[in-house]
Amino acid sequence: MMDFATRVHNHNYRLDPIIRSLLDTDFYKFLMHQFIWMLYPKVPVTFGLINRTKTVRLAEIIPEAVLRAQLDHARTLSFRENELIWLAGNRFYGRRDIFRPEYIEYLRSFRLPDYKLETIDGQYVLTFEGDWAEVTMWEIYALAIVSELRSRIAMATLDKFELDILYAQTKTKIWNKIKKLKSYPDMRLAEFGTRRRHGFLWQEWVTDAMANELGRSFVGTSNALLAFKHSFEAIGTNSHELPMVFACLAENDDQLKTAQYDVLAKWQEVYDGELLIILPDTFGMTQFLRDAPAWASKWTGMRMDSKEPVAAGEEMIAWYAMRGEDPRKKRAMFSDGLEVDLMIDLHQRFRGRIRESFGWGTMATNDFRGAHPRGLDSLDPISLVCKVTYANGRSAVKLSDNPAKTTGSSPAEIERYLRIFGREGVAEQPVIV
Amino acid sequence: MMDFATRVHNHNYRLDPIIRSLLDTDFYKFLMHQFIWMLYPKVPVTFGLINRTKTVRLAEIIPEAVLRAQLDHARTLSFRENELIWLAGNRFYGRRDIFRPEYIEYLRSFRLPDYKLETIDGQYVLTFEGDWAEVTMWEIYALAIVSELRSRIAMATLDKFELDILYAQTKTKIWNKIKKLKSYPDMRLAEFGTRRRHGFLWQEWVTDAMANELGRSFVGTSNALLAFKHSFEAIGTNSHELPMVFACLAENDDQLKTAQYDVLAKWQEVYDGELLIILPDTFGMTQFLRDAPAWASKWTGMRMDSKEPVAAGEEMIAWYAMRGEDPRKKRAMFSDGLEVDLMIDLHQRFRGRIRESFGWGTMATNDFRGAHPRGLDSLDPISLVCKVTYANGRSAVKLSDNPAKTTGSSPAEIERYLRIFGREGVAEQPVIV
């Protein structure tokens, strides 16, 4: 039967919003946001969206008005009552009451702040400037909007049949990956693909497929809206943003060196248990571990995001052993552009030696490579990031363990960071996403 | 928006009919049906459904009541006015008025006759007995019903996600086949897969995909309903049924030997032009050609349905040359369980030497091999046929060029046929569908 109302409604709509809920972001943003809001809400911070895939000239693909309409729509959103109740009442990592009532109250009136959008040399320069507690929340929404708009535009010229084939081929691809993963029932992995997703509905389909098929191997999703909607575990703790801003708060070189530990000391005042995950690679993992205070090895584990993962895992195991901790009780979360074969290799290598697990991102939620029905690459994922660029009046720096992932607008500051943190254990690797 | 009416209707339905229109059959049935109705309407004939894939015990898979409900539903159908107008007014093979007004009038009151359904050793014995002009029409409806019921039952235990993956994988398979075919724009092929289809809607999707993607390479479909609905060319002329029944009308061995030519002589009284396609393999192609009357080589071409196709094509070319005809002007339609690579090989071999074309059947409309999400083979195609088993009180025989495709219930009759027609040029080949 003809559903007249739906058909007419489809003619009427003015905007198909990408972000429809402020929960549609990575869960770690809420943990960091509460932390920032409690301790450093007014630090002046700038976030900037960076497309590391320079060959894709985003400003020539996505019309500015279309991008603005999506960003403006996100700014109209506020948290819904049921979303706030979920944040306040849900158990995260096995614990209730992670979010303080005062923070939930603050979220009730939260709106995304303004943005600045310019175009330079075919690329958008999208920046968010203001109080840290306000601008920090833009990160994932901005990434998802740009990523999804690019998909939509690439698909706008496909006819109904080509679209059918596109999704059939992509479902077949992801199904083959999931089938492979099913052979390793001891693996533990989470969906981490919000920021560079093909689209929300596709991310939801993939996450649902993982949950359905992988049983206990699927431990949850980084996406708070999917966790809320489907009662999945929300996964993720913190990101490079924290040590990067802390580094900008340092008043001298000595403080800069210890900023990476000071932020963890503060974190542990606010959170405990499973939330105590170290992200050691902001300024280089080797120097971080070598000079880390004794309490750092008591934490739950680490997330490995830029060092070649076998080397990172071995380094982690050796470090815990040297510090007198049993590595087999420590969490190792790998999350750097992972694909299935690599996850399986890492699982086989580290199984029983550490509590290895995986954050599977872009290759879960946006692997359309080879699926375009006319053979184009316009749906292949690109390397989009949204990073702190300035904080406290200083140019922010992330060195990472892979120079290809270094960020920072000031060569002098990068030079200074390199002088202070050194380059030990750093090695270039190709960045796909 | 919720379409309440559709949702409630979906709860209400009593039967999801497989055959919903009497046009949902192979177009050749109408050409043969008119021929039979004009000349031999009252010959007593029995058709029988045969599952050549004995390992699949159909009667243990499809409940009898379910099969009866579909067969009974088909018996309630009559031709609709717009269907009759199409048959009467449409151009087939470039010609109008192929169907006589009296035949169209006869179709107006046509209903499918009764059937007989028994079970022996896990297989259904489904037979249609009566006047030739009545029972002949059951052939394709019966095959499609059994084939599609088997698919439905195999899919009944799959959840929504598994069904999604099933079709995604199958779409990907057929898409890869169509992509291959697109590299050969001079190829000419038709969809021939009604009888062993996965389902009507899937056949329609595949045929539509072929029409969309293959351009001039797609010459049409054997399915009259799809041709009617989508303005595709209706393809097909005649089948083994005609010489098999004519052979049963023979009163002695001499008449039996010439029956295969007598039927063509009659056919040529009724039809001409592109409809003059010889199907030479009913009792063996080599003897057919060797002893054929002079006029046979004037016909438009042949359909090759059981001899190894390279041998069949070469034999055809040599025969035309020997008979003083230019093979390059003769149609060669290959139709024996073809798959893409074989069609491409045959195209490359015969291109420019004959007017080669292809009837792509089961591997287009029912290739679910390897696509079952739990790895079962319950959706793999099987070799179902519906053949004349008796006519004029005699056991009907088809020898074919492949002994694996021989049919006939009387060993003595088969022996007699073999004695009269010989075995020259016959070779065993595996039968998949």
Coordinates of N, CA, C and O in Angstrom, one line a residue, chain B residues 19 38 46 74 78 81 122 147 162 191 194 197 210-211 240 248-250 291 306 330:
Chain B
I19 N 2.9 -17.9 -8.1 CA 2.4 -17.6 -9.4 C 1.2 -16.6 -9.2 O 0.2 -17.0 -8.6
M38 N -4.1 -25.5 -32.0 CA -4.6 -25.5 -33.4 C -4.6 -26.9 -34.0 O -5.5 -27.2 -34.7
T46 N 0.8 -36.7 -20.5 CA 1.1 -36.6 -19.1 C 2.5 -35.9 -19.0 O 3.4 -36.2 -19.7
A74 N -2.5 -21.4 -8.2 CA -2.3 -21.2 -9.7 C -3.5 -21.6 -10.5 O -3.8 -21.0 -11.5
S78 N -6.8 -16.7 -14.0 CA -7.1 -16.6 -15.4 C -6.4 -15.4 -16.0 O -5.9 -14.6 -15.3
E81 N -7.3 -9.0 -18.8 CA -7.6 -8.4 -20.1 C -6.3 -7.7 -20.6 O -6.0 -7.9 -21.8
G122 N 10.8 -40.0 -0.6 CA 11.2 -38.6 -0.3 C 11.1 -37.6 -1.4 O 11.6 -36.5 -1.2
S147 N 10.6 -24.8 -7.1 CA 11.9 -24.1 -6.9 C 11.8 -23.0 -5.9 O 12.7 -22.9 -4.9
E162 N 20.7 -12.1 8.7 CA 21.2 -13.1 7.9 C 20.6 -13.0 6.5 O 21.3 -13.2 5.4
E191 N 17.7 -13.6 -20.6 CA 17.5 -14.2 -19.3 C 16.5 -15.4 -19.5 O 15.5 -15.2 -20.1
T194 N 13.4 -18.7 -15.5 CA 12.2 -18.8 -14.8 C 12.0 -20.1 -14.1 O 11.7 -20.1 -12.9
R197 N 14.2 -20.6 -10.8 CA 14.6 -19.4 -10.2 C 14.5 -19.5 -8.6 O 13.8 -20.4 -8.1
M210 N 20.4 -6.8 -15.5 CA 21.0 -7.1 -16.8 C 20.6 -6.1 -17.8 O 21.4 -5.6 -18.6
A211 N 19.3 -5.7 -17.8 CA 18.8 -4.7 -18.8 C 19.4 -3.4 -18.6 O 19.8 -2.7 -19.5
H240 N 11.7 -29.4 -26.3 CA 11.7 -30.9 -26.6 C 10.3 -31.5 -26.6 O 10.0 -32.6 -27.2
C248 N 5.5 -39.9 -30.1 CA 4.5 -40.8 -29.5 C 3.3 -41.0 -30.5 O 2.5 -41.9 -30.3
L249 N 3.2 -40.1 -31.4 CA 2.1 -40.2 -32.4 C 2.5 -41.1 -33.5 O 1.6 -41.6 -34.3
A250 N 3.8 -41.4 -33.6 CA 4.2 -42.3 -34.7 C 3.7 -43.7 -34.6 O 3.6 -44.2 -33.5
D291 N 20.3 -36.5 -41.4 CA 19.1 -37.0 -42.2 C 18.0 -35.9 -42.4 O 16.9 -36.2 -42.9
S306 N 22.1 -29.6 -25.1 CA 22.7 -30.7 -24.3 C 24.0 -31.1 -24.8 O 24.8 -31.7 -24.0
K330 N 23.3 -17.6 -39.6 CA 22.5 -18.5 -38.8 C 22.6 -18.2 -37.3 O 23.7 -18.1 -36.8

